N, CA, C and O atoms as a DFTB+ gen file, in Angstrom:
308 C
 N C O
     1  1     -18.870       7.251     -15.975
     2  2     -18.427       7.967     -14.800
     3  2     -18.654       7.131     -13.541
     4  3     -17.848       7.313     -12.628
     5  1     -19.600       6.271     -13.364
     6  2     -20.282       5.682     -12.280
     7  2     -19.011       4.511     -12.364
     8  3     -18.515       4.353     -11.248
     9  1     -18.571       3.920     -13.100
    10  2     -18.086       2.278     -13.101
    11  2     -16.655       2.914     -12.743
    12  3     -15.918       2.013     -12.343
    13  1     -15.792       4.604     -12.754
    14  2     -14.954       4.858     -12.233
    15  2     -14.598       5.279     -10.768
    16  3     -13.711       5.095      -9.935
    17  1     -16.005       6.069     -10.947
    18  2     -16.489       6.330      -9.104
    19  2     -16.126       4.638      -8.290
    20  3     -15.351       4.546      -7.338
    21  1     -16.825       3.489      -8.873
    22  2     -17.384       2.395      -8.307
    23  2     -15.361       2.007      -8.565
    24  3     -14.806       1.299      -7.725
    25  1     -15.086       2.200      -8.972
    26  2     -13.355       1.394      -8.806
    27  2     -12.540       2.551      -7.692
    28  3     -11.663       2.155      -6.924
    29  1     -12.811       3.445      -7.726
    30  2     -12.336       4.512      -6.804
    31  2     -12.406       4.227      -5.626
    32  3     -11.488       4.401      -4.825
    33  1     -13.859       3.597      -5.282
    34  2     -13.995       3.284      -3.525
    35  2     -13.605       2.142      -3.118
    36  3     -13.427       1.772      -1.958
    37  1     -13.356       1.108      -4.879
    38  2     -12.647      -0.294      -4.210
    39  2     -11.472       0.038      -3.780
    40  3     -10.838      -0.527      -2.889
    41  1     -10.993       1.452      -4.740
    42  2      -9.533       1.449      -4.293
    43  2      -9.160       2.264      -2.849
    44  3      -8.037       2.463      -2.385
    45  1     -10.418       2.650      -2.320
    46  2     -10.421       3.013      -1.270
    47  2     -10.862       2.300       0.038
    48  3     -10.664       2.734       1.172
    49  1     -11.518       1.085      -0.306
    50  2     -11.653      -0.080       0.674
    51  2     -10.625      -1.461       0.494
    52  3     -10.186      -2.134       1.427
    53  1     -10.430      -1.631      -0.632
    54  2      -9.004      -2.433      -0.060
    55  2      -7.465      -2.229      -1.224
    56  3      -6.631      -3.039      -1.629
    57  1      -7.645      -0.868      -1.427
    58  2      -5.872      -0.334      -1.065
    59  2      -5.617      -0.452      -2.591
    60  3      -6.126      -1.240      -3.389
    61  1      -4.697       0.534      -2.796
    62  2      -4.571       0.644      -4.585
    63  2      -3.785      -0.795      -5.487
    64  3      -3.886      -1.289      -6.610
    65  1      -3.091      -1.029      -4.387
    66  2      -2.116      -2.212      -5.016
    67  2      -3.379      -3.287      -5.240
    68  3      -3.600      -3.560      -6.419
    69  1      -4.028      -3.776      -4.478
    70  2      -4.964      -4.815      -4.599
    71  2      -6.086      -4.308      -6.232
    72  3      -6.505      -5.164      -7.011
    73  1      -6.285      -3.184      -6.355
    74  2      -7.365      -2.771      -7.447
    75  2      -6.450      -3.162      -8.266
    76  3      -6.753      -4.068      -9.042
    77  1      -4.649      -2.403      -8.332
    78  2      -4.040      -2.515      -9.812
    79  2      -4.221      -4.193     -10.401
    80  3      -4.466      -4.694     -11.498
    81  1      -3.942      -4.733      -8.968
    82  2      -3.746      -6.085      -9.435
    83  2      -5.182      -6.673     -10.184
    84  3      -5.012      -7.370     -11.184
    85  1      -6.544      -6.419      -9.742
    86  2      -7.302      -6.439     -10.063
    87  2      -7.517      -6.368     -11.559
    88  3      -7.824      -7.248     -12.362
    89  1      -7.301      -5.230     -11.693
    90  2      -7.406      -4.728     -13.003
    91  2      -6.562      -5.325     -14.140
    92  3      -6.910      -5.263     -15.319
    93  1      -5.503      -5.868     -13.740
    94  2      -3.994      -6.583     -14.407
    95  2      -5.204      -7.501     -14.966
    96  3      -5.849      -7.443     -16.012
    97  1      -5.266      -8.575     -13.594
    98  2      -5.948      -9.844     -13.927
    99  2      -7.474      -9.494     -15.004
   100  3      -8.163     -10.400     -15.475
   101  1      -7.657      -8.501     -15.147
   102  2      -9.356      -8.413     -15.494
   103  2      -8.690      -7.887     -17.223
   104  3      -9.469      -8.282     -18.090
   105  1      -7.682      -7.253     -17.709
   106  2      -7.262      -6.744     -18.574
   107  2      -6.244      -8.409     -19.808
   108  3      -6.142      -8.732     -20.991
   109  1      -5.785      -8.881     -18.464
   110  2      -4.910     -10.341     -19.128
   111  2      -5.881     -11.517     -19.596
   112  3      -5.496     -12.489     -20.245
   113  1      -7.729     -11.206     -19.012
   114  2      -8.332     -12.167     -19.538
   115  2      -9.095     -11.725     -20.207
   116  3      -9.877     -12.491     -20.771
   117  1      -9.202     -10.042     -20.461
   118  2      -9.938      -9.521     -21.892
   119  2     -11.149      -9.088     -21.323
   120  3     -12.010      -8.731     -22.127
   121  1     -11.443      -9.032     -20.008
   122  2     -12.448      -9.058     -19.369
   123  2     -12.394      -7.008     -18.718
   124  3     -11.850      -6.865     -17.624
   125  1     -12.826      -5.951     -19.273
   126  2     -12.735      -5.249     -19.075
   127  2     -13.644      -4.286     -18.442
   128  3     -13.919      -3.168     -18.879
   129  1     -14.182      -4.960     -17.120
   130  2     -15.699      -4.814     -16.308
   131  2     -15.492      -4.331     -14.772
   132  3     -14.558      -4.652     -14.036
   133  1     -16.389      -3.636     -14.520
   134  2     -16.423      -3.169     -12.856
   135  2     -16.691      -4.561     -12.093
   136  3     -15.853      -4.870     -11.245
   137  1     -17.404      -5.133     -12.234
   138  2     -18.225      -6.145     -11.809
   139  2     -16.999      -7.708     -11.254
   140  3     -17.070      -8.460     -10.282
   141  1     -15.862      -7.625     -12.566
   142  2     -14.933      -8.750     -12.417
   143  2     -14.254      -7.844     -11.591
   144  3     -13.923      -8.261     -10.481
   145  1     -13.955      -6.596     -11.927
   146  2     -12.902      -6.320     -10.463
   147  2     -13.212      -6.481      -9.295
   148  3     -12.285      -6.800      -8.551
   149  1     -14.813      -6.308      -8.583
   150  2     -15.283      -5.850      -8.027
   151  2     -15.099      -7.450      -7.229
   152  3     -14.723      -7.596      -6.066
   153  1     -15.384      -8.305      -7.969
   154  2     -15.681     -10.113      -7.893
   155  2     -14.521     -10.669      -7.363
   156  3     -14.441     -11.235      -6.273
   157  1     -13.034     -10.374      -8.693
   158  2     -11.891     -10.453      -8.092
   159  2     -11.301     -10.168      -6.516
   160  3     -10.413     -10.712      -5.861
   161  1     -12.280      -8.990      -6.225
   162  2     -11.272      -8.337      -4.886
   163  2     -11.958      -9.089      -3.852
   164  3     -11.492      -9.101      -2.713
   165  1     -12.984      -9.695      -4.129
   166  2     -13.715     -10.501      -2.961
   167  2     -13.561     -11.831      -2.577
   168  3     -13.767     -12.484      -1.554
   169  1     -12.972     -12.121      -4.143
   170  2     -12.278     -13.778      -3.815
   171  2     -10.868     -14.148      -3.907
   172  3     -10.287     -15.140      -4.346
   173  1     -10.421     -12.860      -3.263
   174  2      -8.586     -12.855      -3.679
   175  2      -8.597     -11.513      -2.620
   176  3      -8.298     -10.340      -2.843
   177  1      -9.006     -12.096      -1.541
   178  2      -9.092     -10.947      -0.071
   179  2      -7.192     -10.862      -0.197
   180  3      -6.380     -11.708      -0.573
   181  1      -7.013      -9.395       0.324
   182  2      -5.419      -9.263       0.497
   183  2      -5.117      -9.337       1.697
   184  3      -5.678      -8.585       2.494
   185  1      -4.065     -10.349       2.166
   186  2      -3.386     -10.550       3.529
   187  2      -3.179      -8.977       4.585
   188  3      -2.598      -7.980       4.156
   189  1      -3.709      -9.060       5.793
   190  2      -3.423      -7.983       6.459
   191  2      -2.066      -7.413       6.623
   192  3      -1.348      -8.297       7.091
   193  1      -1.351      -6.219       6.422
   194  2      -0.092      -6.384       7.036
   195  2       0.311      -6.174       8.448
   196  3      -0.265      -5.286       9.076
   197  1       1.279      -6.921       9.052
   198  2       1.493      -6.858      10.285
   199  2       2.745      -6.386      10.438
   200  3       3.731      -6.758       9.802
   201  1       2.695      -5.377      11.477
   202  2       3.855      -4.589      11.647
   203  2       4.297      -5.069      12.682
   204  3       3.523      -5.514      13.530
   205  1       6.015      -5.095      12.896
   206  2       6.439      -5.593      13.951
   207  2       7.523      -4.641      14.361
   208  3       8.395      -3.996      13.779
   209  1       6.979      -4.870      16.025
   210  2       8.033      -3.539      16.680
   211  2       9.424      -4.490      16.675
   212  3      10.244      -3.602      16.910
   213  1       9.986      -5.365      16.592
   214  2      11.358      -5.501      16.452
   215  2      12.034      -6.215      15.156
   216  3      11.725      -7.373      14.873
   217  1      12.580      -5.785      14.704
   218  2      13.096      -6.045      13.143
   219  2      14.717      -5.885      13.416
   220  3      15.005      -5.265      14.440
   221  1      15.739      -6.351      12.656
   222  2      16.547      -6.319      12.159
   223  2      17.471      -5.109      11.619
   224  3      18.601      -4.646      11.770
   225  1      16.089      -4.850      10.777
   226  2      16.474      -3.445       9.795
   227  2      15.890      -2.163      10.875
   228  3      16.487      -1.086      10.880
   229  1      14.981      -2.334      11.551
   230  2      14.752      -1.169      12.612
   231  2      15.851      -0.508      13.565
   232  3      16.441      -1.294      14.307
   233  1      16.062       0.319      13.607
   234  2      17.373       0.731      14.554
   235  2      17.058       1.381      15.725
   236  3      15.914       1.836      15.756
   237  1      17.905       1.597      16.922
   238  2      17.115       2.186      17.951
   239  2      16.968       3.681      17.522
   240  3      17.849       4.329      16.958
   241  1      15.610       4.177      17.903
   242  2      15.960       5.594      18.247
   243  2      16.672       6.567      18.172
   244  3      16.498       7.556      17.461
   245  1      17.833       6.275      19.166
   246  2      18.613       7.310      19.709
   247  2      19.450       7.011      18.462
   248  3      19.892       8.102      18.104
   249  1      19.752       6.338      17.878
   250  2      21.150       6.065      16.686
   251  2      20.507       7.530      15.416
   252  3      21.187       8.478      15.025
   253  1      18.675       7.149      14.961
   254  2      18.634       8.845      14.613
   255  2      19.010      10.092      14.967
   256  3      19.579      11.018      14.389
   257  1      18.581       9.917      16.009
   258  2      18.587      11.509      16.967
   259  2      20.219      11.875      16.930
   260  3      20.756      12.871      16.445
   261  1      20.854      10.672      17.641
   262  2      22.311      11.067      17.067
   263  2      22.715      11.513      15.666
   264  3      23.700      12.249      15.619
   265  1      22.006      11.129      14.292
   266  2      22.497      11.513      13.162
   267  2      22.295      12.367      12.990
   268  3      23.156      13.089      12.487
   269  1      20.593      13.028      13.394
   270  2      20.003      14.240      12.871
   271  2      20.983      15.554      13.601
   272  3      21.636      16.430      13.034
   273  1      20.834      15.352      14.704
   274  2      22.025      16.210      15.679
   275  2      23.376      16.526      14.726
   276  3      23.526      17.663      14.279
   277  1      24.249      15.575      14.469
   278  2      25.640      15.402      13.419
   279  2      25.528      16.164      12.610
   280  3      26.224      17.145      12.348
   281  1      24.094      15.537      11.860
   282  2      24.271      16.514      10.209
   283  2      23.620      18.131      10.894
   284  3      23.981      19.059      10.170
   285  1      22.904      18.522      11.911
   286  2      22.864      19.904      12.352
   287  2      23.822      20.278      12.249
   288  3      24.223      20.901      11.266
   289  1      24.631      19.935      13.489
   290  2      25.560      20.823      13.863
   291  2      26.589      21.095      12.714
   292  3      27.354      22.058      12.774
   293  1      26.580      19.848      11.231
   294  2      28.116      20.160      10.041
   295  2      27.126      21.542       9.375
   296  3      27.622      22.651       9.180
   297  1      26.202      21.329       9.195
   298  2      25.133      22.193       8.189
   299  2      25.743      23.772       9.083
   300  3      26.002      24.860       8.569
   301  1      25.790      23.549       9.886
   302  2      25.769      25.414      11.337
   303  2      27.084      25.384      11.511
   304  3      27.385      25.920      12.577
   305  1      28.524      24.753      10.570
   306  2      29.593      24.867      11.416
   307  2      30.029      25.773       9.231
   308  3      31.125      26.271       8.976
């Protein structure tokens, strides 16, 4: 119970994707331990992500508000 608790809070201090991967790597070398995950996540730190206010794929604002409005008013007509 303790060695699931103890993977629970890794996956709660650095993020589920980083544990799965963890666990991948700890399962592909037969190595099936709290201790290698625990080891893994400390020497295979995961890149911060950085969000950026201007993108490409981001659209303005108002181009939603205009859609959400559209599909109102077909939904009420």
């Amino acid at each position: 119970m303790r060695r699931i608790q103890g993977v629970l809070s890794l996956a709660k201090k650095h993020g589920d994707a980083s544990v799965e991967e963890a666990c991948a790597a700890a399962l592909e070398v037969g190595i099936c331990d709290y201790r290698f995950v625990r080891r893994y996540l400390e020497r295979h730190p995961q890149m911060p992500l950085s969000l950026r206010q201007v993108d490409p794929l981001i659209r303005q604002l108002t181009l939603y508000r205009d859609f959400i409005e559209n599909k109102t008013k077909e939904n009420k007509a």
